[in-house]
Short mmCIF file of C-alpha atoms in Angstrom, two decimals:
data_model
loop_
_atom_site.label_atom_id
_atom_site.label_comp_id
_atom_site.label_asym_id
_atom_site.label_seq_id
_atom_site.Cartn_x
_atom_site.Cartn_y
_atom_site.Cartn_z
CA UNK A 1 -63.78 -19.87 -77.45
CA UNK A 2 -65.13 -19.27 -73.95
CA UNK A 3 -63.79 -21.14 -70.96
CA UNK A 4 -66.82 -23.48 -70.82
CA UNK A 5 -67.41 -23.82 -74.57
CA UNK A 6 -66.69 -27.31 -75.94
CA UNK A 7 -63.82 -27.46 -78.38
CA UNK A 8 -65.90 -28.94 -81.17
CA UNK A 9 -68.32 -26.00 -81.07
CA UNK A 10 -65.56 -23.43 -81.37
CA UNK A 11 -64.05 -25.38 -84.25
CA UNK A 12 -67.38 -25.51 -86.09
CA UNK A 13 -67.79 -21.77 -85.60
CA UNK A 14 -64.24 -20.73 -86.47
CA UNK A 15 -63.34 -23.19 -89.25
CA UNK A 16 -64.57 -22.49 -92.77
CA UNK A 17 -64.35 -24.86 -95.74
CA UNK A 18 -61.82 -22.50 -97.34
CA UNK A 19 -59.56 -22.56 -94.29
CA UNK A 20 -59.79 -26.36 -94.21
CA UNK A 21 -58.68 -26.45 -97.87
CA UNK A 22 -55.72 -24.17 -97.16
CA UNK A 23 -54.70 -26.33 -94.22
CA UNK A 24 -54.99 -29.54 -96.24
CA UNK A 25 -52.80 -28.20 -99.07
CA UNK A 26 -50.04 -26.54 -97.05
CA UNK A 27 -49.52 -29.42 -94.59
CA UNK A 28 -48.46 -31.62 -97.51
CA UNK A 29 -45.08 -29.92 -97.05
CA UNK A 30 -44.50 -31.31 -93.53
CA UNK A 31 -46.02 -34.59 -94.78
CA UNK A 32 -43.12 -34.79 -97.24
CA UNK A 33 -40.67 -34.23 -94.39
CA UNK A 34 -42.03 -37.19 -92.46
CA UNK A 35 -42.25 -39.30 -95.60
CA UNK A 36 -38.64 -38.73 -96.69
CA UNK A 37 -37.37 -39.01 -93.13
CA UNK A 38 -38.59 -42.61 -92.83
CA UNK A 39 -38.63 -43.80 -96.45
CA UNK A 40 -35.43 -45.89 -96.16
CA UNK A 41 -36.24 -47.48 -92.80
CA UNK A 42 -38.39 -50.50 -93.75
CA UNK A 43 -36.69 -51.34 -97.09
CA UNK A 44 -33.13 -50.83 -95.78
CA UNK A 45 -32.08 -54.46 -96.13
CA UNK A 46 -33.59 -54.71 -99.62
CA UNK A 47 -32.04 -51.48 -100.88
CA UNK A 48 -28.58 -52.34 -99.54
CA UNK A 49 -28.62 -55.90 -100.97
CA UNK A 50 -28.64 -57.57 -97.54
CA UNK A 51 -31.76 -59.46 -98.58
CA UNK A 52 -31.59 -61.75 -101.58
CA UNK A 53 -32.98 -59.95 -104.67
CA UNK A 54 -36.24 -61.28 -106.09
CA UNK A 55 -37.64 -61.06 -109.59
CA UNK A 56 -40.46 -58.65 -108.70
CA UNK A 57 -40.06 -55.39 -110.58
CA UNK A 58 -42.24 -52.37 -111.23
CA UNK A 59 -39.67 -50.21 -113.06
CA UNK A 60 -37.35 -50.65 -116.05
CA UNK A 61 -35.08 -53.69 -115.88
CA UNK A 62 -32.08 -51.44 -116.48
CA UNK A 63 -32.36 -50.19 -112.91
CA UNK A 64 -30.59 -52.40 -110.35
CA UNK A 65 -32.82 -54.17 -107.86
CA UNK A 66 -30.56 -53.07 -105.03
CA UNK A 67 -27.58 -50.80 -104.38
CA UNK A 68 -24.86 -52.47 -102.35
CA UNK A 69 -23.97 -50.38 -99.27
CA UNK A 70 -22.24 -50.94 -95.95
CA UNK A 71 -23.40 -49.36 -92.69
CA UNK A 72 -21.34 -46.19 -93.10
CA UNK A 73 -22.47 -45.63 -96.69
CA UNK A 74 -26.11 -46.14 -95.76
CA UNK A 75 -25.70 -43.71 -92.87
CA UNK A 76 -24.34 -41.10 -95.31
CA UNK A 77 -27.25 -41.61 -97.73
CA UNK A 78 -29.69 -41.35 -94.82
CA UNK A 79 -28.12 -38.31 -93.18
CA UNK A 80 -27.43 -36.27 -96.34
CA UNK A 81 -31.16 -35.60 -96.35
CA UNK A 82 -30.58 -33.56 -93.20
CA UNK A 83 -27.86 -31.50 -94.92
CA UNK A 84 -30.38 -30.51 -97.57
CA UNK A 85 -32.86 -29.78 -94.81
CA UNK A 86 -30.38 -27.51 -93.05
CA UNK A 87 -29.70 -25.52 -96.22
CA UNK A 88 -33.42 -25.30 -96.99
CA UNK A 89 -34.22 -24.10 -93.48
CA UNK A 90 -31.56 -21.39 -93.61
CA UNK A 91 -32.81 -20.16 -96.99
CA UNK A 92 -36.51 -20.34 -96.17
CA UNK A 93 -36.55 -17.65 -93.47
CA UNK A 94 -35.18 -14.84 -95.68
CA UNK A 95 -37.21 -16.11 -98.63
CA UNK A 96 -40.57 -16.20 -96.87
CA UNK A 97 -39.95 -12.77 -95.36
CA UNK A 98 -38.85 -11.11 -98.60
CA UNK A 99 -40.87 -12.92 -101.26
CA UNK A 100 -43.77 -14.23 -99.21
CA UNK A 101 -44.96 -17.47 -97.66
CA UNK A 102 -46.78 -18.59 -100.82
CA UNK A 103 -43.87 -18.39 -103.28
CA UNK A 104 -41.59 -20.18 -100.82
CA UNK A 105 -44.09 -23.03 -100.45
CA UNK A 106 -44.35 -23.36 -104.23
CA UNK A 107 -40.58 -23.65 -104.52
CA UNK A 108 -40.55 -26.46 -101.94
CA UNK A 109 -42.91 -28.53 -104.09
CA UNK A 110 -40.51 -28.27 -107.05
CA UNK A 111 -37.78 -29.68 -104.82
CA UNK A 112 -40.04 -32.57 -103.78
CA UNK A 113 -40.76 -33.52 -107.38
CA UNK A 114 -37.16 -33.32 -108.63
CA UNK A 115 -35.67 -35.01 -105.57
CA UNK A 116 -38.13 -37.90 -105.67
CA UNK A 117 -37.55 -38.45 -109.39
CA UNK A 118 -33.78 -38.63 -108.90
CA UNK A 119 -34.14 -41.02 -105.96
CA UNK A 120 -36.56 -43.29 -107.79
CA UNK A 121 -34.35 -43.66 -110.86
CA UNK A 122 -31.01 -43.73 -109.01
CA UNK A 123 -28.71 -46.56 -110.17
CA UNK A 124 -25.95 -45.74 -107.67
CA UNK A 125 -25.20 -44.55 -104.15
CA UNK A 126 -24.19 -41.11 -105.44
CA UNK A 127 -27.45 -40.40 -107.29
CA UNK A 128 -29.56 -41.78 -104.45
CA UNK A 129 -27.75 -39.37 -102.13
CA UNK A 130 -28.24 -36.45 -104.57
CA UNK A 131 -31.98 -37.14 -104.69
CA UNK A 132 -32.15 -37.22 -100.90
CA UNK A 133 -30.23 -33.94 -100.74
CA UNK A 134 -32.63 -32.19 -103.16
CA UNK A 135 -35.69 -33.53 -101.34
CA UNK A 136 -34.12 -32.35 -98.09
CA UNK A 137 -33.92 -28.79 -99.42
CA UNK A 138 -37.69 -28.70 -99.87
CA UNK A 139 -38.39 -30.41 -96.56
CA UNK A 140 -36.16 -28.00 -94.65
CA UNK A 141 -37.88 -25.01 -96.20
CA UNK A 142 -41.37 -26.48 -95.69
CA UNK A 143 -40.82 -27.04 -91.98
CA UNK A 144 -39.93 -23.34 -91.66
CA UNK A 145 -42.61 -21.70 -93.78
CA UNK A 146 -45.66 -23.93 -93.19
CA UNK A 147 -45.88 -23.43 -89.39
CA UNK A 148 -45.57 -19.66 -89.98
CA UNK A 149 -48.33 -19.71 -92.59
CA UNK A 150 -50.64 -21.81 -90.41
CA UNK A 151 -50.09 -19.51 -87.42
CA UNK A 152 -50.99 -16.50 -89.58
CA UNK A 153 -54.22 -17.94 -91.03
CA UNK A 154 -55.48 -20.04 -88.08
CA UNK A 155 -58.22 -18.71 -85.80
CA UNK A 156 -56.42 -16.95 -82.91
CA UNK A 157 -58.01 -19.00 -80.15
CA UNK A 158 -57.07 -22.32 -81.76
CA UNK A 159 -53.51 -21.55 -82.84
CA UNK A 160 -52.09 -24.28 -80.63
CA UNK A 161 -54.51 -26.87 -82.01
CA UNK A 162 -53.91 -26.01 -85.66
CA UNK A 163 -50.20 -25.52 -85.03
CA UNK A 164 -50.10 -29.20 -84.09
CA UNK A 165 -51.13 -30.05 -87.67
CA UNK A 166 -47.49 -29.61 -88.69
CA UNK A 167 -46.51 -32.56 -86.51
CA UNK A 168 -49.69 -34.47 -87.36
CA UNK A 169 -48.87 -34.27 -91.07
CA UNK A 170 -45.26 -35.31 -90.38
CA UNK A 171 -46.60 -38.35 -88.55
CA UNK A 172 -48.98 -39.18 -91.39
CA UNK A 173 -46.01 -39.05 -93.75
CA UNK A 174 -44.02 -41.39 -91.51
CA UNK A 175 -46.95 -43.80 -91.23
CA UNK A 176 -47.55 -43.73 -95.00
CA UNK A 177 -43.97 -44.63 -95.86
CA UNK A 178 -43.81 -47.31 -93.16
CA UNK A 179 -47.00 -48.90 -94.49
CA UNK A 180 -45.72 -48.84 -98.06
CA UNK A 181 -42.40 -50.20 -96.82
CA UNK A 182 -44.13 -53.09 -95.10
CA UNK A 183 -45.76 -54.21 -98.37
CA UNK A 184 -43.17 -53.09 -100.96
CA UNK A 185 -39.83 -53.99 -99.38
CA UNK A 186 -38.93 -56.60 -101.96
CA UNK A 187 -37.48 -56.78 -105.43
CA UNK A 188 -37.50 -53.46 -107.25
CA UNK A 189 -40.77 -52.41 -105.62
CA UNK A 190 -38.97 -50.25 -103.04
CA UNK A 191 -38.56 -47.64 -105.79
CA UNK A 192 -42.34 -47.13 -105.78
CA UNK A 193 -42.01 -45.88 -102.19
CA UNK A 194 -39.62 -43.18 -103.39
CA UNK A 195 -41.77 -42.29 -106.41
CA UNK A 196 -44.99 -41.65 -104.46
CA UNK A 197 -43.54 -38.49 -102.91
CA UNK A 198 -43.06 -36.92 -106.34
CA UNK A 199 -46.69 -37.49 -107.27
CA UNK A 200 -47.83 -35.87 -104.04
CA UNK A 201 -45.53 -32.92 -104.79
CA UNK A 202 -47.24 -32.40 -108.16
CA UNK A 203 -50.67 -32.43 -106.48
CA UNK A 204 -49.54 -29.90 -103.88
CA UNK A 205 -48.11 -27.56 -106.50
CA UNK A 206 -51.45 -27.59 -108.32
CA UNK A 207 -53.35 -27.02 -105.08
CA UNK A 208 -51.18 -24.04 -104.11
CA UNK A 209 -52.51 -22.06 -107.09
CA UNK A 210 -55.78 -21.66 -105.18
CA UNK A 211 -54.03 -20.72 -101.93
CA UNK A 212 -53.63 -16.99 -101.12
CA UNK A 213 -50.68 -15.26 -99.56
CA UNK A 214 -50.68 -14.97 -95.77
CA UNK A 215 -52.84 -11.96 -94.79
CA UNK A 216 -50.34 -10.98 -92.10
CA UNK A 217 -47.47 -10.94 -94.61
CA UNK A 218 -49.54 -8.98 -97.13
CA UNK A 219 -50.41 -6.39 -94.51
CA UNK A 220 -46.76 -5.99 -93.54
CA UNK A 221 -45.27 -6.00 -97.04
CA UNK A 222 -47.86 -5.30 -99.72
CA UNK A 223 -51.48 -4.24 -99.37
CA UNK A 224 -53.31 -4.03 -96.03
CA UNK A 225 -56.63 -3.80 -97.87
CA UNK A 226 -56.04 -7.04 -99.74
CA UNK A 227 -54.85 -8.62 -96.51
CA UNK A 228 -58.13 -7.73 -94.83
CA UNK A 229 -60.13 -9.08 -97.78
CA UNK A 230 -58.28 -12.41 -97.73
CA UNK A 231 -58.61 -12.72 -93.95
CA UNK A 232 -62.38 -12.19 -94.24
CA UNK A 233 -62.58 -14.88 -96.92
CA UNK A 234 -60.66 -17.31 -94.68
CA UNK A 235 -62.80 -16.54 -91.61
CA UNK A 236 -66.10 -16.30 -93.50
CA UNK A 237 -67.63 -13.20 -95.04
CA UNK A 238 -69.82 -12.54 -92.00
CA UNK A 239 -66.94 -12.87 -89.52
CA UNK A 240 -65.72 -9.91 -87.50
CA UNK A 241 -62.00 -9.59 -88.29
CA UNK A 242 -61.46 -6.16 -86.70
CA UNK A 243 -59.61 -7.51 -83.67
CA UNK A 244 -57.16 -9.50 -85.81
CA UNK A 245 -56.61 -6.59 -88.19
CA UNK A 246 -56.00 -4.25 -85.27
CA UNK A 247 -53.30 -6.60 -83.97
CA UNK A 248 -51.35 -5.99 -87.20
CA UNK A 249 -50.77 -2.37 -86.11
CA UNK A 250 -51.24 -1.32 -89.74
CA UNK A 251 -53.95 0.77 -91.37
CA UNK A 252 -56.07 -1.80 -93.18
CA UNK A 253 -59.22 0.22 -93.67
CA UNK A 254 -61.26 -1.76 -96.13
CA UNK A 255 -63.20 1.32 -97.21
CA UNK A 256 -60.24 2.52 -99.33
CA UNK A 257 -61.07 0.06 -102.11
CA UNK A 258 -64.15 -1.88 -103.04
CA UNK A 259 -64.40 -5.62 -102.58
CA UNK A 260 -64.97 -6.09 -106.32
CA UNK A 261 -61.88 -4.08 -107.27
CA UNK A 262 -59.77 -6.01 -104.81
CA UNK A 263 -60.96 -9.35 -106.13
CA UNK A 264 -60.18 -8.35 -109.70
CA UNK A 265 -56.78 -6.99 -108.76
CA UNK A 266 -55.51 -9.86 -106.66
CA UNK A 267 -56.84 -13.32 -107.51
CA UNK A 268 -55.93 -16.26 -105.25
CA UNK A 269 -52.27 -17.16 -105.50
CA UNK A 270 -51.21 -13.75 -106.87
CA UNK A 271 -49.38 -11.00 -105.01
CA UNK A 272 -50.54 -7.40 -105.15
CA UNK A 273 -47.90 -4.87 -106.07
CA UNK A 274 -45.58 -3.75 -103.24
CA UNK A 275 -46.96 -0.96 -101.09
CA UNK A 276 -44.12 0.95 -99.39
CA UNK A 277 -46.53 2.69 -97.03
CA UNK A 278 -47.84 -0.60 -95.75
CA UNK A 279 -44.57 -2.47 -95.61
CA UNK A 280 -42.62 -2.83 -92.41
CA UNK A 281 -39.04 -3.98 -92.52
CA UNK A 282 -38.21 -7.56 -91.62
CA UNK A 283 -34.87 -8.49 -90.19
CA UNK A 284 -32.56 -11.19 -91.41
CA UNK A 285 -31.12 -14.08 -89.47
CA UNK A 286 -27.84 -12.37 -88.58
CA UNK A 287 -29.61 -9.21 -87.39
CA UNK A 288 -31.91 -11.27 -85.20
CA UNK A 289 -29.01 -13.18 -83.66
CA UNK A 290 -27.15 -9.94 -82.85
CA UNK A 291 -30.15 -7.97 -81.54
CA UNK A 292 -30.51 -8.28 -77.74
CA UNK A 293 -34.30 -8.09 -77.98
CA UNK A 294 -34.43 -11.35 -79.92
CA UNK A 295 -31.57 -13.32 -78.41
CA UNK A 296 -33.59 -14.85 -75.52
CA UNK A 297 -36.21 -16.11 -77.97
CA UNK A 298 -33.62 -17.54 -80.34
CA UNK A 299 -31.89 -19.36 -77.47
CA UNK A 300 -35.26 -20.75 -76.35
CA UNK A 301 -36.29 -21.92 -79.84
CA UNK A 302 -32.87 -23.42 -80.63
CA UNK A 303 -32.81 -25.24 -77.27
CA UNK A 304 -36.28 -26.72 -77.76
CA UNK A 305 -35.46 -27.78 -81.32
CA UNK A 306 -32.27 -29.51 -80.13
CA UNK A 307 -34.33 -31.22 -77.43
CA UNK A 308 -36.82 -32.48 -80.02
CA UNK A 309 -34.10 -34.39 -81.87
CA UNK A 310 -31.41 -35.25 -79.31
CA UNK A 311 -33.86 -37.09 -77.06
CA UNK A 312 -33.85 -39.83 -79.70
CA UNK A 313 -37.17 -39.90 -81.54
CA UNK A 314 -35.60 -40.13 -85.00
CA UNK A 315 -33.53 -43.13 -83.98
CA UNK A 316 -36.89 -44.93 -83.89
CA UNK A 317 -38.10 -43.36 -87.15
CA UNK A 318 -34.90 -44.08 -89.12
CA UNK A 319 -33.34 -47.19 -87.62
CA UNK A 320 -35.95 -49.01 -85.56
CA UNK A 321 -36.34 -51.98 -87.91
CA UNK A 322 -32.64 -52.83 -87.81
CA UNK A 323 -32.44 -51.94 -84.09
CA UNK A 324 -35.27 -54.25 -83.04
CA UNK A 325 -34.82 -57.02 -85.62
CA UNK A 326 -32.34 -58.95 -83.44
CA UNK A 327 -34.72 -59.05 -80.50
CA UNK A 328 -37.93 -59.24 -82.55
CA UNK A 329 -36.89 -60.81 -85.88
CA UNK A 330 -40.39 -61.63 -87.12
CA UNK A 331 -42.36 -58.64 -85.82
CA UNK A 332 -39.98 -55.65 -85.98
CA UNK A 333 -41.44 -54.25 -89.23
CA UNK A 334 -45.02 -54.67 -88.01
CA UNK A 335 -44.15 -53.10 -84.66
CA UNK A 336 -42.79 -50.02 -86.43
CA UNK A 337 -46.03 -49.63 -88.39
CA UNK A 338 -47.85 -49.79 -85.05
CA UNK A 339 -45.42 -47.24 -83.61
CA UNK A 340 -46.07 -44.86 -86.51
CA UNK A 341 -49.85 -45.27 -86.14
CA UNK A 342 -49.61 -44.65 -82.39
CA UNK A 343 -47.50 -41.55 -83.01
CA UNK A 344 -50.22 -40.15 -85.27
CA UNK A 345 -53.11 -41.07 -82.95
CA UNK A 346 -51.51 -39.56 -79.84
CA UNK A 347 -50.54 -36.39 -81.71
CA UNK A 348 -54.15 -35.93 -82.89
CA UNK A 349 -55.65 -36.70 -79.48
CA UNK A 350 -53.19 -34.42 -77.68
CA UNK A 351 -53.36 -31.57 -80.22
CA UNK A 352 -55.54 -29.41 -77.90
CA UNK A 353 -53.29 -30.15 -74.90
CA UNK A 354 -50.98 -27.16 -75.33
CA UNK A 355 -54.01 -24.85 -75.47
CA UNK A 356 -55.28 -26.33 -72.20
CA UNK A 357 -52.22 -26.76 -69.96
CA UNK A 358 -49.74 -24.55 -71.81
CA UNK A 359 -46.88 -24.98 -74.27
CA UNK A 360 -44.15 -25.27 -71.64
CA UNK A 361 -46.02 -27.78 -69.47
CA UNK A 362 -46.73 -29.96 -72.52
CA UNK A 363 -43.05 -30.06 -73.48
CA UNK A 364 -41.87 -30.82 -69.94
CA UNK A 365 -44.35 -33.69 -69.49
CA UNK A 366 -43.32 -35.06 -72.86
CA UNK A 367 -39.58 -34.95 -72.11
CA UNK A 368 -40.08 -36.58 -68.71
CA UNK A 369 -41.97 -39.46 -70.30
CA UNK A 370 -39.35 -39.89 -73.03
CA UNK A 371 -36.50 -39.94 -70.52
CA UNK A 372 -38.14 -42.67 -68.44
CA UNK A 373 -39.05 -44.72 -71.52
CA UNK A 374 -35.53 -44.39 -72.96
CA UNK A 375 -34.14 -46.04 -69.82
CA UNK A 376 -36.77 -48.80 -70.00
CA UNK A 377 -36.06 -49.38 -73.70
CA UNK A 378 -32.34 -49.64 -73.02
CA UNK A 379 -32.96 -52.16 -70.24
CA UNK A 380 -35.35 -54.17 -72.41
CA UNK A 381 -32.82 -54.43 -75.25
CA UNK A 382 -29.88 -55.00 -72.92
CA UNK A 383 -31.45 -57.90 -71.03
CA UNK A 384 -33.49 -59.29 -73.93
CA UNK A 385 -36.89 -58.58 -72.35
CA UNK A 386 -39.06 -58.47 -75.48
CA UNK A 387 -42.27 -57.19 -73.91
CA UNK A 388 -40.45 -54.40 -72.06
CA UNK A 389 -38.65 -53.30 -75.25
CA UNK A 390 -41.90 -53.29 -77.23
CA UNK A 391 -43.96 -51.43 -74.62
CA UNK A 392 -41.14 -48.95 -73.93
CA UNK A 393 -40.86 -48.19 -77.68
CA UNK A 394 -44.59 -47.48 -77.91
CA UNK A 395 -44.59 -45.36 -74.74
CA UNK A 396 -41.49 -43.47 -75.88
CA UNK A 397 -43.21 -42.49 -79.13
CA UNK A 398 -46.47 -41.62 -77.34
CA UNK A 399 -44.60 -39.34 -74.94
CA UNK A 400 -42.94 -37.54 -77.86
CA UNK A 401 -46.25 -37.09 -79.67
CA UNK A 402 -47.92 -35.56 -76.61
CA UNK A 403 -45.75 -32.44 -76.55
CA UNK A 404 -42.20 -32.39 -77.84
CA UNK A 405 -43.38 -33.35 -81.32
CA UNK A 406 -45.91 -30.61 -82.15
CA UNK A 407 -45.24 -27.73 -79.75
CA UNK A 408 -41.75 -26.59 -80.88
CA UNK A 409 -43.14 -25.58 -84.28
CA UNK A 410 -45.52 -23.13 -82.58
CA UNK A 411 -43.02 -21.31 -80.37
CA UNK A 412 -41.23 -19.06 -82.88
CA UNK A 413 -44.49 -17.31 -83.74
CA UNK A 414 -45.21 -16.62 -80.07
CA UNK A 415 -41.78 -15.63 -78.75
CA UNK A 416 -40.93 -12.82 -81.23
CA UNK A 417 -42.72 -10.13 -83.21
CA UNK A 418 -43.73 -10.68 -86.86
CA UNK A 419 -40.65 -8.92 -88.21
CA UNK A 420 -38.40 -11.61 -86.70
CA UNK A 421 -40.55 -14.74 -87.06
CA UNK A 422 -38.88 -15.89 -90.27
CA UNK A 423 -35.37 -15.40 -88.93
CA UNK A 424 -36.17 -17.08 -85.61
CA UNK A 425 -37.94 -20.02 -87.26
CA UNK A 426 -35.01 -20.48 -89.67
CA UNK A 427 -32.50 -20.44 -86.83
CA UNK A 428 -34.51 -22.93 -84.81
CA UNK A 429 -35.08 -25.27 -87.73
CA UNK A 430 -31.40 -25.04 -88.71
CA UNK A 431 -30.59 -26.27 -85.19
CA UNK A 432 -33.22 -28.97 -85.60
CA UNK A 433 -31.63 -30.20 -88.83
CA UNK A 434 -28.14 -30.19 -87.32
CA UNK A 435 -29.41 -32.33 -84.46
CA UNK A 436 -31.27 -34.60 -86.90
CA UNK A 437 -28.02 -35.04 -88.84
CA UNK A 438 -26.14 -35.97 -85.66
CA UNK A 439 -28.73 -38.63 -84.81
CA UNK A 440 -29.06 -40.02 -88.33
CA UNK A 441 -25.31 -40.10 -89.01
CA UNK A 442 -23.94 -41.23 -85.65
CA UNK A 443 -26.71 -43.31 -84.04
CA UNK A 444 -25.71 -46.58 -85.77
CA UNK A 445 -22.02 -45.81 -85.25
CA UNK A 446 -22.38 -45.02 -81.53
CA UNK A 447 -24.77 -47.94 -81.03
CA UNK A 448 -22.19 -50.30 -82.58
CA UNK A 449 -19.32 -48.74 -80.61
CA UNK A 450 -21.21 -49.36 -77.35
CA UNK A 451 -21.74 -52.99 -78.30
CA UNK A 452 -25.36 -52.62 -79.39
CA UNK A 453 -28.12 -53.93 -77.09
CA UNK A 454 -29.72 -50.49 -76.77
CA UNK A 455 -27.10 -48.90 -74.49
CA UNK A 456 -27.24 -45.74 -76.61
CA UNK A 457 -30.68 -45.02 -75.12
CA UNK A 458 -29.05 -44.24 -71.79
CA UNK A 459 -27.43 -41.31 -73.63
CA UNK A 460 -30.84 -40.17 -74.90
CA UNK A 461 -32.19 -40.38 -71.33
CA UNK A 462 -29.35 -38.12 -70.16
CA UNK A 463 -30.18 -35.62 -72.90
CA UNK A 464 -33.83 -35.67 -71.77
CA UNK A 465 -32.76 -34.73 -68.26
CA UNK A 466 -30.45 -31.97 -69.52
CA UNK A 467 -32.97 -30.38 -71.87
CA UNK A 468 -35.82 -30.70 -69.39
CA UNK A 469 -33.83 -28.65 -66.90
CA UNK A 470 -32.99 -26.04 -69.56
CA UNK A 471 -36.60 -25.63 -70.70
CA UNK A 472 -37.89 -25.38 -67.12
CA UNK A 473 -35.33 -22.62 -66.45
CA UNK A 474 -35.26 -20.61 -69.68
CA UNK A 475 -38.35 -21.04 -71.87
CA UNK A 476 -41.36 -18.87 -70.92
CA UNK A 477 -44.98 -19.95 -71.12
CA UNK A 478 -46.79 -18.36 -74.08
CA UNK A 479 -50.32 -19.70 -73.64
CA UNK A 480 -52.83 -16.92 -73.04
CA UNK A 481 -50.26 -14.14 -73.51
CA UNK A 482 -51.35 -11.24 -75.71
CA UNK A 483 -47.95 -10.19 -77.01
CA UNK A 484 -44.21 -10.63 -76.95
CA UNK A 485 -43.78 -8.13 -74.12
CA UNK A 486 -46.14 -10.09 -71.87
CA UNK A 487 -44.47 -13.39 -72.77
CA UNK A 488 -41.06 -12.09 -71.68
CA UNK A 489 -42.37 -9.91 -68.88
CA UNK A 490 -41.23 -6.66 -70.50
CA UNK A 491 -43.22 -3.50 -69.82
CA UNK A 492 -41.73 -1.39 -72.55
CA UNK A 493 -43.14 -1.59 -76.07
CA UNK A 494 -41.39 -3.84 -78.51
CA UNK A 495 -38.81 -1.96 -80.53
CA UNK A 496 -39.67 -2.14 -84.22
CA UNK A 497 -36.80 -2.33 -86.66
CA UNK A 498 -37.18 0.53 -89.10
#
């Protein structure tokens, strides 16, 4: 993409139908994350028996129409999803490095199906929590492996744009569950909301059988020749892939084997046999944390991931209906659907932003907007100013979607070399899940302790100021940089771990 070339022209040139299919299938993983994250928000009062049960039922009569829970119990059921996510994120890095991106994504879909089935049929708090935990395992792993896979198959000049599809799909998942919640939050129909995720998991598992392994991972761990063949198929058979192949720093001379032999040997979705000559060693999470070459990147990724959650976005996603229902008793649910739609629209519109002004600038603008809006939201709730609370909620979400939502998922791939991407992404996402747990578990408790009325958003505003200062000081800009050494300003060649 040249400086003056319109974005749509570069996308038409660089995006093949096959790449679009791969993108559509793999982003169903982050979709599940957004879906499960928000699935209990709209039907909370129905599930917990706060609303009078009705006779509407879509599932066997043996299942209770609601499961009686107090605030603490509901917080546990909500937040245990993040515990599963943390475990999934920690396991996904080593798994996708050792066994490949494709196998790890397939395993996540199994978790989605099993977790959703347990949730849907749960007759008690314990089983509902178990289902959320299992679904969380898959979501945690998906949020690690899918951004890595997208970064390794996306056209190099549009990595920022396509990297934003992780957050876009999360937002679609949130919007989908909020819409279903708006129409199905009555009787036993809330169980349909939980069941839909399992059906989508089955579809994704089927679709993944036509998805190939990441060419970059194949080149590093299996067969450089097959990696080159798959990359050419993704880019288009007439595309020049020499520059991308050269960036792998591995001999991937396609002349060693014929195209026909390669196609017969490694169909889509199958791994070629290990090739010790082509493989380069990856490092695990503990090695990355200890190695001084990777510590600055890990600190940067962990800090940005904490910022993404501790500035308060998931308080809106998880608890907004109950938070706003006192001030807006008749329109809270509808407002949250509008918030979810706005989140998606702004994320899509701003997807090219990080490629234009830079990753760091996008995040800083986003955090500044969220901090200001958090203060306005707190004031609106505190003084009962309905219009201010509504507008501040919408602006808060729009600010998040413009930068802090999509950009953090891109950074791990641009701050370290390929041998440490899995470990760095796992570390960052583990931090993200810990922060998500803190918000989901303690937001209603802290809000109640402060007397309600939105005072907790002053705390989120303080976090925005703190993390904005950290990112401005520590996190480097990666846009337009050709390698890790240039990103960190190091002249010496990156040390490879043998």
